[in-house]
Amino acid sequence: MAEYISPEHHPAFEEYCETIFELEEDGQRVIQARIAERLQVSRPAVSEMVRRLTDESLVSVDDGEIKLTTSGRTLARTMVRRHRLAERFLTDILGLSWAEAHHEAGKWEHVISPKVELAISERLDDPTTCPHGNPIPGSGYVEPDVITLSAVPQGAAGTVTRIPEELEFTPGLLEFLEENHVVPGASATVLASSPDGTTTIDIEGSVVGLSAFTAERILVTTG
């Protein structure tokens, strides 16, 4: 297990670097508008913070695209690791719901020390993913061959592998997915795909309809 240690930074710096990392992870080009949307803050606030992050050599800006520097990526990986370990602890040990754990982990990540991080990981037997299937940096996670749920043909089945961060920030969606057992490890059979992109699945014996936005982002393995 690799341990990521980064210098102490203001929590706002940590949050921005983490956000940039997660947007990259979701395959998005990181620009100020996307950061503002993810963090629910104003464009001027993002502009000022990006300037400060640049001054701290945590990010660079190239043709409007915001990129983590080596130092910024180290900090981001530390925060993402601690957030996802915290989510695991809060769900697996304390029994919190996905949504509750996601919210609380956003606080925990800023105060977890390297020693506590190591203890949490060992207590959980060194997990490789968060409860939603997103990889924990430094865990040795190996990405399987995946496709989006929307790409699964009608009548075929797939095993839910990952609920990307973008869906975690969609209001009410984590609660909906957990309540309907759309969770990593669950087997889903595609029953129908409607013209508006809605995908209807049979998952663990329940019929669930997922919007195009959701089905195009949930990752599954097949075969």
Short mmCIF file of C-alpha atoms in Angstrom, two decimals:
data_model
loop_
_atom_site.label_atom_id
_atom_site.label_comp_id
_atom_site.label_asym_id
_atom_site.label_seq_id
_atom_site.Cartn_x
_atom_site.Cartn_y
_atom_site.Cartn_z
CA MET A 1 0.00 0.00 0.00
CA ALA A 2 1.38 3.41 -0.99
CA GLU A 3 0.99 6.30 1.40
CA TYR A 4 0.58 9.81 0.02
CA ILE A 5 1.83 12.64 2.18
CA SER A 6 1.55 16.26 1.11
CA PRO A 7 2.36 19.57 2.76
CA GLU A 8 -0.33 21.22 4.84
CA HIS A 9 -2.54 23.53 2.79
CA HIS A 10 -5.63 25.62 3.37
CA PRO A 11 -8.75 23.41 3.08
CA ALA A 12 -9.92 25.47 0.09
CA PHE A 13 -6.71 24.63 -1.78
CA GLU A 14 -7.22 20.96 -0.93
CA GLU A 15 -10.82 21.04 -2.13
CA TYR A 16 -9.97 22.69 -5.44
CA CYS A 17 -7.12 20.29 -6.20
CA GLU A 18 -9.37 17.36 -5.33
CA THR A 19 -12.10 18.71 -7.60
CA ILE A 20 -9.72 19.15 -10.52
CA PHE A 21 -8.47 15.59 -10.02
CA GLU A 22 -12.01 14.19 -9.97
CA LEU A 23 -13.07 16.12 -13.07
CA GLU A 24 -10.03 14.74 -14.89
CA GLU A 25 -10.91 11.26 -13.60
CA ASP A 26 -14.38 11.62 -15.14
CA GLY A 27 -12.77 12.48 -18.48
CA GLN A 28 -13.74 16.15 -18.48
CA ARG A 29 -11.65 19.08 -19.72
CA VAL A 30 -11.13 21.17 -16.59
CA ILE A 31 -12.15 24.77 -17.08
CA GLN A 32 -13.37 27.36 -14.60
CA ALA A 33 -17.05 26.85 -15.48
CA ARG A 34 -16.89 23.13 -14.59
CA ILE A 35 -15.22 23.83 -11.26
CA ALA A 36 -17.84 26.48 -10.47
CA GLU A 37 -20.63 24.03 -11.32
CA ARG A 38 -19.14 21.19 -9.25
CA LEU A 39 -18.46 23.33 -6.18
CA GLN A 40 -21.56 25.51 -6.55
CA VAL A 41 -19.57 28.75 -6.37
CA SER A 42 -19.36 31.82 -8.59
CA ARG A 43 -17.06 32.12 -11.60
CA PRO A 44 -15.23 35.12 -10.04
CA ALA A 45 -14.57 33.04 -6.90
CA VAL A 46 -13.11 30.24 -9.02
CA SER A 47 -11.01 32.72 -11.00
CA GLU A 48 -9.51 34.15 -7.82
CA MET A 49 -8.82 30.71 -6.35
CA VAL A 50 -7.18 29.49 -9.56
CA ARG A 51 -4.93 32.55 -9.43
CA ARG A 52 -3.95 31.67 -5.85
CA LEU A 53 -3.38 28.01 -6.74
CA THR A 54 -1.16 29.12 -9.61
CA ASP A 55 0.83 31.34 -7.25
CA GLU A 56 1.27 28.31 -4.97
CA SER A 57 2.48 26.22 -7.95
CA LEU A 58 -0.38 23.75 -7.47
CA VAL A 59 -1.96 24.30 -10.90
CA SER A 60 -1.06 25.70 -14.28
CA VAL A 61 -3.41 27.16 -16.90
CA ASP A 62 -2.93 26.46 -20.61
CA ASP A 63 -5.41 27.93 -23.10
CA GLY A 64 -8.12 28.04 -20.42
CA GLU A 65 -7.54 24.45 -19.29
CA ILE A 66 -6.56 24.04 -15.64
CA LYS A 67 -4.00 21.34 -14.91
CA LEU A 68 -2.50 20.06 -11.69
CA THR A 69 1.23 20.43 -11.25
CA THR A 70 3.24 17.62 -9.69
CA SER A 71 2.72 19.19 -6.26
CA GLY A 72 -0.95 19.78 -6.96
CA ARG A 73 -1.48 16.19 -8.05
CA THR A 74 0.24 14.87 -4.92
CA LEU A 75 -2.05 17.00 -2.78
CA ALA A 76 -5.12 15.94 -4.80
CA ARG A 77 -4.31 12.23 -4.55
CA THR A 78 -3.88 12.58 -0.79
CA MET A 79 -7.29 14.25 -0.42
CA VAL A 80 -9.07 11.82 -2.74
CA ARG A 81 -7.51 8.87 -0.93
CA ARG A 82 -8.58 10.17 2.48
CA HIS A 83 -12.08 11.03 1.26
CA ARG A 84 -12.67 7.58 -0.21
CA LEU A 85 -11.20 5.78 2.79
CA ALA A 86 -13.43 7.89 5.04
CA GLU A 87 -16.48 6.95 2.94
CA ARG A 88 -15.57 3.28 3.34
CA PHE A 89 -15.19 3.62 7.10
CA LEU A 90 -18.44 5.55 7.47
CA THR A 91 -20.45 3.02 5.44
CA ASP A 92 -18.74 -0.26 6.29
CA ILE A 93 -18.05 0.33 9.99
CA LEU A 94 -20.52 3.01 11.10
CA GLY A 95 -23.39 2.05 8.80
CA LEU A 96 -24.08 5.46 7.29
CA SER A 97 -25.89 5.74 3.97
CA TRP A 98 -23.98 6.59 0.79
CA ALA A 99 -25.19 10.19 0.79
CA GLU A 100 -24.44 10.71 4.49
CA ALA A 101 -20.97 9.20 4.11
CA HIS A 102 -20.18 11.34 1.06
CA HIS A 103 -21.15 14.50 2.97
CA GLU A 104 -19.28 13.59 6.14
CA ALA A 105 -16.18 12.41 4.28
CA GLY A 106 -15.94 15.87 2.75
CA LYS A 107 -15.23 17.13 6.28
CA TRP A 108 -13.07 14.23 7.46
CA GLU A 109 -10.64 14.40 4.54
CA HIS A 110 -9.25 17.74 5.74
CA VAL A 111 -8.40 16.54 9.25
CA ILE A 112 -7.25 12.94 8.76
CA SER A 113 -3.54 12.63 9.56
CA PRO A 114 -1.19 10.17 7.85
CA LYS A 115 -1.28 7.98 10.98
CA VAL A 116 -5.08 7.89 11.08
CA GLU A 117 -5.22 7.33 7.31
CA LEU A 118 -3.01 4.28 7.70
CA ALA A 119 -5.07 2.99 10.63
CA ILE A 120 -8.34 3.35 8.71
CA SER A 121 -6.92 1.53 5.72
CA GLU A 122 -5.63 -1.32 7.88
CA ARG A 123 -8.92 -1.54 9.79
CA LEU A 124 -10.73 -1.92 6.47
CA ASP A 125 -8.21 -4.48 5.17
CA ASP A 126 -6.76 -2.04 2.61
CA PRO A 127 -9.77 -1.48 0.31
CA THR A 128 -9.14 -0.56 -3.32
CA THR A 129 -12.34 1.43 -3.96
CA CYS A 130 -14.80 3.70 -2.21
CA PRO A 131 -18.37 2.38 -1.66
CA HIS A 132 -19.31 3.63 -5.15
CA GLY A 133 -16.48 1.74 -6.86
CA ASN A 134 -14.14 4.67 -7.49
CA PRO A 135 -10.46 3.75 -7.03
CA ILE A 136 -8.57 4.75 -3.90
CA PRO A 137 -5.22 6.25 -4.94
CA GLY A 138 -2.28 4.20 -3.71
CA SER A 139 -4.34 1.04 -3.24
CA GLY A 140 -3.06 -0.88 -6.25
CA TYR A 141 -6.50 -0.79 -7.91
CA VAL A 142 -6.56 -2.35 -11.39
CA GLU A 143 -9.28 -1.05 -13.71
CA PRO A 144 -11.28 -3.89 -15.34
CA ASP A 145 -12.60 -3.65 -18.87
CA VAL A 146 -15.77 -1.59 -18.53
CA ILE A 147 -18.46 -0.01 -20.65
CA THR A 148 -21.26 2.38 -19.76
CA LEU A 149 -24.60 0.90 -18.76
CA SER A 150 -26.18 2.73 -21.69
CA ALA A 151 -24.00 0.70 -24.07
CA VAL A 152 -25.29 -2.66 -22.84
CA PRO A 153 -27.67 -4.12 -25.49
CA GLN A 154 -31.28 -4.82 -24.64
CA GLY A 155 -31.56 -8.27 -23.06
CA ALA A 156 -27.91 -8.37 -22.04
CA ALA A 157 -26.56 -8.07 -18.53
CA GLY A 158 -23.71 -6.25 -16.83
CA THR A 159 -22.29 -6.04 -13.34
CA VAL A 160 -22.22 -2.55 -11.84
CA THR A 161 -18.61 -1.61 -11.18
CA ARG A 162 -18.41 2.11 -10.66
CA ILE A 163 -20.60 5.16 -9.91
CA PRO A 164 -18.40 8.08 -11.08
CA GLU A 165 -17.93 11.20 -8.96
CA GLU A 166 -20.09 13.26 -11.32
CA LEU A 167 -23.12 11.24 -10.22
CA GLU A 168 -22.20 11.62 -6.54
CA PHE A 169 -22.66 15.37 -6.87
CA THR A 170 -26.07 15.13 -8.56
CA PRO A 171 -28.66 16.04 -5.88
CA GLY A 172 -30.66 13.04 -4.66
CA LEU A 173 -29.00 10.56 -7.01
CA LEU A 174 -26.85 8.69 -4.49
CA GLU A 175 -29.90 8.08 -2.32
CA PHE A 176 -31.87 6.85 -5.35
CA LEU A 177 -29.15 4.48 -6.53
CA GLU A 178 -28.53 3.00 -3.08
CA GLU A 179 -32.24 2.58 -2.35
CA ASN A 180 -32.70 0.77 -5.67
CA HIS A 181 -29.63 -1.44 -5.20
CA VAL A 182 -27.75 0.06 -8.15
CA VAL A 183 -24.46 -0.59 -6.36
CA PRO A 184 -21.10 -2.13 -7.27
CA GLY A 185 -21.38 -5.88 -7.57
CA ALA A 186 -25.08 -5.88 -8.49
CA SER A 187 -26.11 -7.58 -11.75
CA ALA A 188 -28.31 -5.52 -14.07
CA THR A 189 -30.19 -6.76 -17.13
CA VAL A 190 -31.26 -4.13 -19.65
CA LEU A 191 -34.98 -4.48 -20.31
CA ALA A 192 -35.51 -1.49 -22.60
CA SER A 193 -33.96 1.71 -23.92
CA SER A 194 -36.41 4.50 -24.78
CA PRO A 195 -35.92 7.23 -27.41
CA ASP A 196 -35.25 9.82 -24.71
CA GLY A 197 -32.30 7.74 -23.48
CA THR A 198 -34.00 6.27 -20.41
CA THR A 199 -32.64 2.79 -19.66
CA THR A 200 -34.90 0.36 -17.83
CA ILE A 201 -33.10 -2.41 -15.97
CA ASP A 202 -33.88 -5.42 -13.85
CA ILE A 203 -31.43 -5.25 -10.97
CA GLU A 204 -31.50 -7.80 -8.19
CA GLY A 205 -35.13 -8.55 -9.04
CA SER A 206 -36.37 -4.94 -9.11
CA VAL A 207 -37.25 -2.90 -12.20
CA VAL A 208 -35.56 0.53 -12.22
CA GLY A 209 -35.57 3.34 -14.76
CA LEU A 210 -32.41 5.39 -15.17
CA SER A 211 -32.09 8.68 -17.03
CA ALA A 212 -29.76 8.99 -20.00
CA PHE A 213 -27.46 11.17 -17.89
CA THR A 214 -27.15 8.39 -15.31
CA ALA A 215 -26.97 5.37 -17.62
CA GLU A 216 -24.30 7.04 -19.74
CA ARG A 217 -22.03 7.34 -16.68
CA ILE A 218 -22.51 4.18 -14.64
CA LEU A 219 -19.74 1.73 -15.56
CA VAL A 220 -20.29 -2.01 -15.78
CA THR A 221 -18.41 -5.16 -16.71
CA THR A 222 -19.95 -7.69 -19.10
CA GLY A 223 -19.32 -11.26 -20.03
#
